[in-house]
Amino acid sequence: MQSSKFKITITGGAGFIGSNLCEYFLEKGHEIVCLDNFATGHRHNIEHLLPNNNFTLIEGDIRNYTDCQKAVIGADYVLHQAALGSVPRSIADPITSNDVNVSGFLNMLSASKEAGVKRFIYAASSSTYGDSESLPKVEEVIGKPLSPYAITKYVNELYADIFSKTYGIETIGLRYFNVFGRKQDPNGAYAAVIPKFVMQFMKHESPVINGDGNYSRDFTYIDNVIQMNELAMTSQKTEAVNTVFNTAYGDRTTLNDLIQYLQKSLATFDPKIAEVKIIYGPNRAGDIPHSLASIDKAKEILGYNPKFSLQQGLNEAVKWYWENLK
Ligand code: NAD
């Protein structure tokens, strides 16, 4: 990273990934503007950053164009993370997911273009691969979306592409694959599997696996995702912009292996956890059986070198949950 200091707008900055990005780039001495409406994010994720003069919180909504305009004044870069995540949430309420993930995205992209932002980097998603069965997933081969959420994330890529071609704003989409790590919310109906399982084990409750546990995912530790955002911001290569990159570790693990590893790891803190039984339930609508990223494009063009495997990341995450949520 160059020594220059930038003004970076981070939407969804009170959420899991966004708050980690705020913390990291603030620590590097950049000026951060965080836009969040706390729909799924939490004040406690950013409370410790509020006294820093380089940190500004705008409590606002990406569905409101004026809030978006306010957030990008003078910004060099935008790291757009705000969205309603979760496939089941989008199946339960596709209209709100579309309002936030599509209209909100377009508002941010348009406000960024108007404000002369250098580069708009956004959270895309592995769900865009949809029903494509080919493994590993390469950026150029996608299938048909399997959920309203997947549609919203694919539409983001289409808008980013058109905006870069039509208006010349640089865009980079990072297709995140099952991100996990510190500050990911373990609570609520739409919690992600890793923090949900950790929390259940800590309470000696049985976690429920949807299906037989043989579905696999490319679980990606948060620090690898931070590295990708930084590389996307700083890359000077022309082929790095106006495109999308898989953001993953590049290995896949079944749900059964994941849960066994978590149970073993948590049992070192509390031996009773080893006795908790796992329950198996039906498969979930909109879930793809297997997911594995090719990270060749990110390695070749951005120089990406993920530092945390699933196990290394899980060790960090479990320790963090134990210290912060027990
Ligand atoms: P999160 O729910 O923790 O963070 C999202 C943040 O956006 C929250 O702070 C929320 O309050 C905010 N937000 C939601 N609606 C808003 C609105 N209308 N206006 C302003 N702020 C709003 O989720 P996350 O896991 O940190 O996800 C961040 C991004 O990464 C999302 O775009 C998500 O779709 C994408 N993504 C995440 C994963 C993953 O595994 N976590 C995988 C693929 C893509």
Tab-separated table of C-alpha atoms and ligand atoms in Angstrom:
chain	number	residue	atom	x	y	z
A	1	MET	CA	0.000	0.000	0.000
A	2	GLN	CA	1.242	3.488	-0.855
A	3	SER	CA	1.890	5.881	1.981
A	4	SER	CA	-0.790	8.314	0.673
A	5	LYS	CA	-3.792	8.880	2.879
A	6	PHE	CA	-7.225	8.566	1.333
A	7	LYS	CA	-10.805	9.327	2.179
A	8	ILE	CA	-12.680	6.025	2.040
A	9	THR	CA	-16.447	5.651	2.303
A	10	ILE	CA	-17.481	2.295	3.715
A	11	THR	CA	-21.179	1.481	3.472
A	12	GLY	CA	-22.482	-1.167	5.833
A	13	GLY	CA	-19.557	-0.157	8.030
A	14	ALA	CA	-21.307	-1.260	11.229
A	15	GLY	CA	-21.775	-4.796	9.902
A	16	PHE	CA	-19.454	-7.778	10.093
A	17	ILE	CA	-17.249	-7.200	7.043
A	18	GLY	CA	-17.705	-3.411	6.958
A	19	SER	CA	-16.654	-2.851	10.576
A	20	ASN	CA	-13.518	-4.940	10.037
A	21	LEU	CA	-12.713	-2.812	6.977
A	22	CYS	CA	-13.331	0.418	8.933
A	23	GLU	CA	-11.006	-0.724	11.704
A	24	TYR	CA	-8.247	-1.844	9.313
A	25	PHE	CA	-8.169	1.234	7.080
A	26	LEU	CA	-8.520	3.627	10.029
A	27	GLU	CA	-5.535	1.927	11.647
A	28	LYS	CA	-3.609	2.587	8.409
A	29	GLY	CA	-4.253	6.313	8.861
A	30	HIS	CA	-6.960	6.832	6.235
A	31	GLU	CA	-10.050	8.972	6.757
A	32	ILE	CA	-13.153	6.798	6.983
A	33	VAL	CA	-16.802	7.675	6.459
A	34	CYS	CA	-19.131	4.887	7.561
A	35	LEU	CA	-22.710	4.878	6.244
A	36	ASP	CA	-25.057	2.439	7.959
A	37	ASN	CA	-28.698	2.297	9.034
A	38	PHE	CA	-28.087	-0.475	11.615
A	39	ALA	CA	-30.580	-2.792	9.899
A	40	THR	CA	-28.323	-5.774	10.634
A	41	GLY	CA	-25.168	-4.019	11.837
A	42	HIS	CA	-24.403	-2.994	15.406
A	43	ARG	CA	-23.160	0.133	17.109
A	44	HIS	CA	-20.928	-2.005	19.339
A	45	ASN	CA	-18.928	-3.004	16.231
A	46	ILE	CA	-17.766	0.593	15.721
A	47	GLU	CA	-18.234	2.240	19.142
A	48	HIS	CA	-14.456	2.156	19.795
A	49	LEU	CA	-13.792	3.980	16.491
A	50	LEU	CA	-16.109	6.937	17.210
A	51	PRO	CA	-13.570	9.012	19.216
A	52	ASN	CA	-11.080	8.895	16.306
A	53	ASN	CA	-11.091	12.235	14.425
A	54	ASN	CA	-10.540	10.361	11.168
A	55	PHE	CA	-13.772	8.402	11.613
A	56	THR	CA	-17.229	9.762	10.739
A	57	LEU	CA	-20.435	7.826	11.199
A	58	ILE	CA	-23.390	8.782	9.037
A	59	GLU	CA	-26.489	7.044	10.289
A	60	GLY	CA	-28.434	6.815	7.059
A	61	ASP	CA	-29.964	4.573	4.446
A	62	ILE	CA	-28.620	3.697	1.008
A	63	ARG	CA	-32.227	3.760	-0.222
A	64	ASN	CA	-32.120	7.506	0.411
A	65	TYR	CA	-30.161	9.281	-2.331
A	66	THR	CA	-29.324	12.300	-0.178
A	67	ASP	CA	-27.705	10.047	2.437
A	68	CYS	CA	-25.587	8.468	-0.312
A	69	GLN	CA	-24.550	11.897	-1.646
A	70	LYS	CA	-23.565	13.022	1.857
A	71	ALA	CA	-21.480	9.903	2.407
A	72	VAL	CA	-19.343	10.243	-0.735
A	73	ILE	CA	-18.435	13.946	-0.556
A	74	GLY	CA	-14.688	14.136	-1.242
A	75	ALA	CA	-14.252	10.349	-1.186
A	76	ASP	CA	-11.376	8.781	-3.125
A	77	TYR	CA	-12.696	5.242	-2.782
A	78	VAL	CA	-15.980	3.584	-1.898
A	79	LEU	CA	-16.059	0.114	-0.362
A	80	HIS	CA	-19.736	-0.744	-0.723
A	81	GLN	CA	-20.748	-3.459	1.755
A	82	ALA	CA	-24.283	-2.404	2.728
A	83	ALA	CA	-26.899	-4.949	1.701
A	84	LEU	CA	-29.399	-7.343	3.181
A	85	GLY	CA	-27.549	-10.647	3.192
A	86	SER	CA	-28.989	-14.165	3.421
A	87	VAL	CA	-30.738	-16.283	0.826
A	88	PRO	CA	-33.658	-17.240	3.170
A	89	ARG	CA	-34.248	-13.566	4.051
A	90	SER	CA	-34.590	-12.732	0.365
A	91	ILE	CA	-37.008	-15.636	-0.127
A	92	ALA	CA	-39.126	-14.385	2.811
A	93	ASP	CA	-39.087	-10.748	1.626
A	94	PRO	CA	-37.766	-10.299	-1.918
A	95	ILE	CA	-39.057	-6.734	-2.213
A	96	THR	CA	-37.013	-5.309	0.658
A	97	SER	CA	-33.927	-7.248	-0.464
A	98	ASN	CA	-34.325	-5.759	-3.928
A	99	ASP	CA	-34.885	-2.217	-2.590
A	100	VAL	CA	-31.710	-2.318	-0.517
A	101	ASN	CA	-29.470	-4.502	-2.657
A	102	VAL	CA	-30.417	-3.176	-6.093
A	103	SER	CA	-31.888	0.333	-5.687
A	104	GLY	CA	-29.538	1.113	-2.792
A	105	PHE	CA	-26.582	-0.140	-4.816
A	106	LEU	CA	-27.586	1.996	-7.801
A	107	ASN	CA	-27.931	5.032	-5.526
A	108	MET	CA	-24.418	4.540	-4.162
A	109	LEU	CA	-22.932	3.910	-7.585
A	110	SER	CA	-24.628	6.942	-9.072
A	111	ALA	CA	-23.729	9.236	-6.148
A	112	SER	CA	-20.112	8.007	-6.401
A	113	LYS	CA	-19.994	8.735	-10.105
A	114	GLU	CA	-21.417	12.243	-9.551
A	115	ALA	CA	-18.901	12.940	-6.772
A	116	GLY	CA	-15.922	11.882	-8.900
A	117	VAL	CA	-14.952	8.880	-6.755
A	118	LYS	CA	-11.800	7.203	-8.176
A	119	ARG	CA	-12.905	3.624	-7.701
A	120	PHE	CA	-16.059	1.879	-6.508
A	121	ILE	CA	-15.307	-1.509	-4.947
A	122	TYR	CA	-18.329	-3.566	-3.975
A	123	ALA	CA	-19.298	-6.763	-2.190
A	124	ALA	CA	-20.450	-9.179	-4.864
A	125	SER	CA	-21.295	-12.779	-4.045
A	126	SER	CA	-20.541	-16.401	-4.875
A	127	SER	CA	-24.335	-16.834	-5.114
A	128	THR	CA	-23.995	-15.366	-8.624
A	129	TYR	CA	-22.698	-18.787	-9.759
A	130	GLY	CA	-26.259	-20.045	-9.205
A	131	ASP	CA	-26.981	-23.449	-10.701
A	132	SER	CA	-23.647	-23.757	-12.514
A	133	GLU	CA	-22.198	-27.106	-11.452
A	134	SER	CA	-18.650	-26.582	-12.655
A	135	LEU	CA	-15.948	-26.579	-9.983
A	136	PRO	CA	-13.868	-24.673	-9.216
A	137	LYS	CA	-15.875	-21.558	-10.003
A	138	VAL	CA	-14.127	-19.293	-12.478
A	139	GLU	CA	-15.317	-15.720	-12.820
A	140	GLU	CA	-16.420	-16.014	-16.454
A	141	VAL	CA	-18.723	-19.054	-16.056
A	142	ILE	CA	-21.934	-18.428	-14.137
A	143	GLY	CA	-25.283	-20.199	-14.066
A	144	LYS	CA	-28.853	-19.084	-13.419
A	145	PRO	CA	-29.489	-17.456	-10.016
A	146	LEU	CA	-31.172	-19.700	-7.428
A	147	SER	CA	-32.672	-17.021	-5.158
A	148	PRO	CA	-33.843	-13.408	-5.097
A	149	TYR	CA	-30.633	-12.559	-3.175
A	150	ALA	CA	-28.497	-14.042	-5.961
A	151	ILE	CA	-30.396	-11.983	-8.533
A	152	THR	CA	-29.717	-8.767	-6.595
A	153	LYS	CA	-25.997	-9.511	-6.424
A	154	TYR	CA	-25.818	-10.335	-10.118
A	155	VAL	CA	-27.691	-7.142	-11.010
A	156	ASN	CA	-25.020	-5.225	-9.047
A	157	GLU	CA	-22.374	-6.630	-11.370
A	158	LEU	CA	-24.407	-5.668	-14.442
A	159	TYR	CA	-24.863	-2.086	-13.197
A	160	ALA	CA	-21.196	-1.758	-12.278
A	161	ASP	CA	-20.203	-2.928	-15.747
A	162	ILE	CA	-22.545	-0.484	-17.484
A	163	PHE	CA	-21.472	2.412	-15.249
A	164	SER	CA	-17.800	1.809	-15.960
A	165	LYS	CA	-18.452	1.580	-19.717
A	166	THR	CA	-20.895	4.497	-19.877
A	167	TYR	CA	-19.504	6.964	-17.352
A	168	GLY	CA	-15.904	5.815	-16.897
A	169	ILE	CA	-16.058	5.236	-13.128
A	170	GLU	CA	-13.702	2.391	-12.156
A	171	THR	CA	-15.497	-0.517	-10.500
A	172	ILE	CA	-14.317	-3.801	-8.977
A	173	GLY	CA	-16.668	-6.502	-7.694
A	174	LEU	CA	-15.384	-8.898	-5.066
A	175	ARG	CA	-17.368	-12.125	-5.125
A	176	TYR	CA	-17.157	-13.126	-1.476
A	177	PHE	CA	-17.397	-16.838	-0.622
A	178	ASN	CA	-18.819	-17.655	2.870
A	179	VAL	CA	-16.868	-15.142	4.898
A	180	PHE	CA	-16.374	-15.742	8.639
A	181	GLY	CA	-14.437	-14.257	11.560
A	182	ARG	CA	-14.520	-11.780	14.438
A	183	LYS	CA	-17.676	-9.646	14.787
A	184	GLN	CA	-19.884	-11.833	12.580
A	185	ASP	CA	-23.324	-11.788	14.197
A	186	PRO	CA	-24.265	-15.144	15.775
A	187	ASN	CA	-27.832	-14.062	16.544
A	188	GLY	CA	-31.055	-13.826	14.585
A	189	ALA	CA	-32.964	-16.008	12.148
A	190	TYR	CA	-30.538	-15.300	9.323
A	191	ALA	CA	-27.234	-15.783	11.125
A	192	ALA	CA	-24.412	-17.427	9.138
A	193	VAL	CA	-23.514	-21.023	10.022
A	194	ILE	CA	-20.149	-20.580	11.717
A	195	PRO	CA	-21.122	-17.991	14.370
A	196	LYS	CA	-24.499	-19.705	14.819
A	197	PHE	CA	-22.881	-23.102	15.477
A	198	VAL	CA	-20.269	-21.561	17.785
A	199	MET	CA	-22.952	-19.843	19.849
A	200	GLN	CA	-25.055	-23.010	20.045
A	201	PHE	CA	-22.076	-25.106	21.143
A	202	MET	CA	-21.204	-22.508	23.792
A	203	LYS	CA	-24.752	-22.826	25.177
A	204	HIS	CA	-24.606	-26.654	24.924
A	205	GLU	CA	-27.450	-26.563	22.382
A	206	SER	CA	-27.516	-28.929	19.404
A	207	PRO	CA	-26.654	-27.264	16.092
A	208	VAL	CA	-28.823	-28.259	13.119
A	209	ILE	CA	-27.170	-29.069	9.797
A	210	ASN	CA	-29.447	-28.588	6.777
A	211	GLY	CA	-29.157	-31.790	4.749
A	212	ASP	CA	-26.719	-34.661	5.323
A	213	GLY	CA	-23.703	-32.433	5.970
A	214	ASN	CA	-21.945	-33.349	2.739
A	215	TYR	CA	-22.558	-29.977	1.131
A	216	SER	CA	-19.269	-28.088	0.929
A	217	ARG	CA	-18.210	-24.464	0.978
A	218	ASP	CA	-15.102	-22.383	0.419
A	219	PHE	CA	-15.065	-20.770	3.871
A	220	THR	CA	-13.064	-17.538	3.805
A	221	TYR	CA	-11.513	-15.843	6.817
A	222	ILE	CA	-12.150	-12.097	7.181
A	223	ASP	CA	-8.445	-11.145	6.937
A	224	ASN	CA	-8.266	-12.646	3.438
A	225	VAL	CA	-11.244	-10.459	2.499
A	226	ILE	CA	-9.565	-7.354	3.926
A	227	GLN	CA	-6.472	-8.166	1.848
A	228	MET	CA	-8.616	-8.388	-1.309
A	229	ASN	CA	-10.246	-5.009	-0.608
A	230	GLU	CA	-6.847	-3.412	-0.106
A	231	LEU	CA	-5.461	-4.947	-3.308
A	232	ALA	CA	-8.566	-3.848	-5.222
A	233	MET	CA	-8.037	-0.300	-3.954
A	234	THR	CA	-4.356	-0.090	-4.742
A	235	SER	CA	-3.902	-2.084	-7.957
A	236	GLN	CA	-2.600	0.052	-10.810
A	237	LYS	CA	-3.178	-2.572	-13.494
A	238	THR	CA	-5.755	-1.741	-16.164
A	239	GLU	CA	-7.010	-5.344	-16.218
A	240	ALA	CA	-7.780	-5.077	-12.483
A	241	VAL	CA	-10.640	-2.632	-12.964
A	242	ASN	CA	-14.141	-2.972	-14.381
A	243	THR	CA	-14.214	-6.657	-13.576
A	244	VAL	CA	-14.982	-9.095	-10.758
A	245	PHE	CA	-12.746	-11.325	-8.620
A	246	ASN	CA	-13.489	-14.399	-6.560
A	247	THR	CA	-12.648	-13.597	-2.949
A	248	ALA	CA	-12.032	-16.892	-1.183
A	249	TYR	CA	-9.377	-19.183	0.200
A	250	GLY	CA	-9.596	-21.661	-2.679
A	251	ASP	CA	-10.383	-24.879	-0.779
A	252	ARG	CA	-13.636	-26.511	0.210
A	253	THR	CA	-14.802	-28.139	3.417
A	254	THR	CA	-17.985	-30.104	4.077
A	255	LEU	CA	-20.407	-28.985	6.767
A	256	ASN	CA	-19.654	-32.237	8.628
A	257	ASP	CA	-15.924	-31.524	8.714
A	258	LEU	CA	-16.550	-27.913	9.686
A	259	ILE	CA	-18.783	-28.798	12.624
A	260	GLN	CA	-16.424	-31.487	13.884
A	261	TYR	CA	-13.526	-29.065	13.790
A	262	LEU	CA	-15.548	-26.400	15.616
A	263	GLN	CA	-16.707	-28.846	18.266
A	264	LYS	CA	-13.173	-30.100	18.896
A	265	SER	CA	-11.769	-26.633	19.021
A	266	LEU	CA	-14.450	-25.313	21.419
A	267	ALA	CA	-14.121	-28.395	23.626
A	268	THR	CA	-10.603	-27.255	24.505
A	269	PHE	CA	-12.269	-24.313	26.325
A	270	ASP	CA	-15.174	-26.326	27.751
A	271	PRO	CA	-14.928	-30.180	27.670
A	272	LYS	CA	-18.747	-30.523	27.972
A	273	ILE	CA	-19.069	-29.204	24.403
A	274	ALA	CA	-17.650	-32.525	23.122
A	275	GLU	CA	-20.878	-34.220	24.268
A	276	VAL	CA	-23.284	-31.938	22.354
A	277	LYS	CA	-25.223	-33.904	19.703
A	278	ILE	CA	-25.525	-32.668	16.115
A	279	ILE	CA	-28.995	-32.697	14.524
A	280	TYR	CA	-29.625	-33.144	10.795
A	281	GLY	CA	-32.591	-31.403	9.106
A	282	PRO	CA	-33.915	-31.009	5.550
A	283	ASN	CA	-31.978	-29.195	2.821
A	284	ARG	CA	-32.732	-25.477	2.442
A	285	ALA	CA	-34.286	-23.904	-0.651
A	286	GLY	CA	-31.824	-21.921	-2.757
A	287	ASP	CA	-28.721	-23.684	-1.371
A	288	ILE	CA	-26.171	-24.971	-3.866
A	289	PRO	CA	-24.541	-28.329	-3.029
A	290	HIS	CA	-20.909	-27.345	-3.485
A	291	SER	CA	-18.925	-24.188	-3.761
A	292	LEU	CA	-15.231	-23.776	-4.444
A	293	ALA	CA	-13.499	-20.749	-5.908
A	294	SER	CA	-10.676	-20.575	-8.349
A	295	ILE	CA	-8.530	-17.736	-6.993
A	296	ASP	CA	-6.154	-17.755	-9.975
A	297	LYS	CA	-7.471	-14.482	-11.398
A	298	ALA	CA	-6.996	-12.646	-8.083
A	299	LYS	CA	-3.522	-14.139	-7.676
A	300	GLU	CA	-2.405	-13.289	-11.196
A	301	ILE	CA	-3.853	-9.792	-11.529
A	302	LEU	CA	-3.973	-8.486	-7.955
A	303	GLY	CA	-1.148	-10.509	-6.406
A	304	TYR	CA	-3.559	-12.002	-3.855
A	305	ASN	CA	-1.988	-14.398	-1.365
A	306	PRO	CA	-4.523	-15.557	1.240
A	307	LYS	CA	-2.860	-15.898	4.612
A	308	PHE	CA	-5.545	-17.822	6.514
A	309	SER	CA	-6.754	-21.341	5.742
A	310	LEU	CA	-10.113	-22.419	7.161
A	311	GLN	CA	-8.463	-24.014	10.193
A	312	GLN	CA	-6.193	-21.044	10.891
A	313	GLY	CA	-9.160	-18.701	10.567
A	314	LEU	CA	-11.381	-20.889	12.740
A	315	ASN	CA	-8.774	-20.939	15.492
A	316	GLU	CA	-8.795	-17.125	15.508
A	317	ALA	CA	-12.591	-16.882	15.270
A	318	VAL	CA	-13.297	-19.428	18.015
A	319	LYS	CA	-10.877	-17.668	20.358
A	320	TRP	CA	-12.528	-14.334	19.594
A	321	TYR	CA	-16.053	-15.665	20.208
A	322	TRP	CA	-14.955	-17.315	23.430
A	323	GLU	CA	-13.358	-14.123	24.744
A	324	ASN	CA	-16.093	-11.775	23.593
A	325	LEU	CA	-19.368	-13.651	23.800
A	326	LYS	CA	-19.042	-16.243	26.523
B	1	NAD	P1	-23.842	-7.600	7.694
B	1	NAD	O1	-25.319	-7.801	7.723
B	1	NAD	O2	-23.070	-7.839	8.932
B	1	NAD	O3	-23.496	-6.150	7.138
B	1	NAD	C1	-24.319	-5.423	6.278
B	1	NAD	C2	-24.380	-4.007	6.795
B	1	NAD	O4	-25.173	-3.211	5.881
B	1	NAD	C3	-25.041	-3.899	8.169
B	1	NAD	O5	-24.260	-3.107	9.020
B	1	NAD	C4	-26.384	-3.242	7.870
B	1	NAD	O6	-26.886	-2.497	8.961
B	1	NAD	C5	-26.040	-2.395	6.664
B	1	NAD	N1	-27.231	-2.074	5.884
B	1	NAD	C6	-28.222	-2.906	5.495
B	1	NAD	N2	-29.167	-2.239	4.839
B	1	NAD	C7	-28.765	-0.943	4.778
B	1	NAD	C8	-29.317	0.234	4.240
B	1	NAD	N3	-30.513	0.219	3.615
B	1	NAD	N4	-28.639	1.385	4.352
B	1	NAD	C9	-27.440	1.428	5.004
B	1	NAD	N5	-26.871	0.332	5.560
B	1	NAD	C10	-27.520	-0.833	5.434
B	1	NAD	O7	-23.321	-8.548	6.501
B	1	NAD	P2	-21.837	-8.889	6.013
B	1	NAD	O8	-21.685	-10.353	6.143
B	1	NAD	O9	-20.856	-7.982	6.653
B	1	NAD	O10	-21.959	-8.569	4.465
B	1	NAD	C11	-21.391	-7.412	3.872
B	1	NAD	C12	-21.594	-7.506	2.364
B	1	NAD	O11	-20.948	-8.674	1.855
B	1	NAD	C13	-23.039	-7.593	1.903
B	1	NAD	O12	-23.163	-6.856	0.718
B	1	NAD	C14	-23.225	-9.067	1.623
B	1	NAD	O13	-24.243	-9.306	0.667
B	1	NAD	C15	-21.862	-9.418	1.071
B	1	NAD	N6	-21.508	-10.841	1.168
B	1	NAD	C16	-21.261	-11.388	2.392
B	1	NAD	C17	-20.911	-12.731	2.466
B	1	NAD	C18	-20.616	-13.372	3.798
B	1	NAD	O14	-20.283	-14.564	3.793
B	1	NAD	N7	-20.701	-12.667	4.922
B	1	NAD	C19	-20.832	-13.508	1.312
B	1	NAD	C20	-21.096	-12.906	0.084
B	1	NAD	C21	-21.406	-11.564	0.024
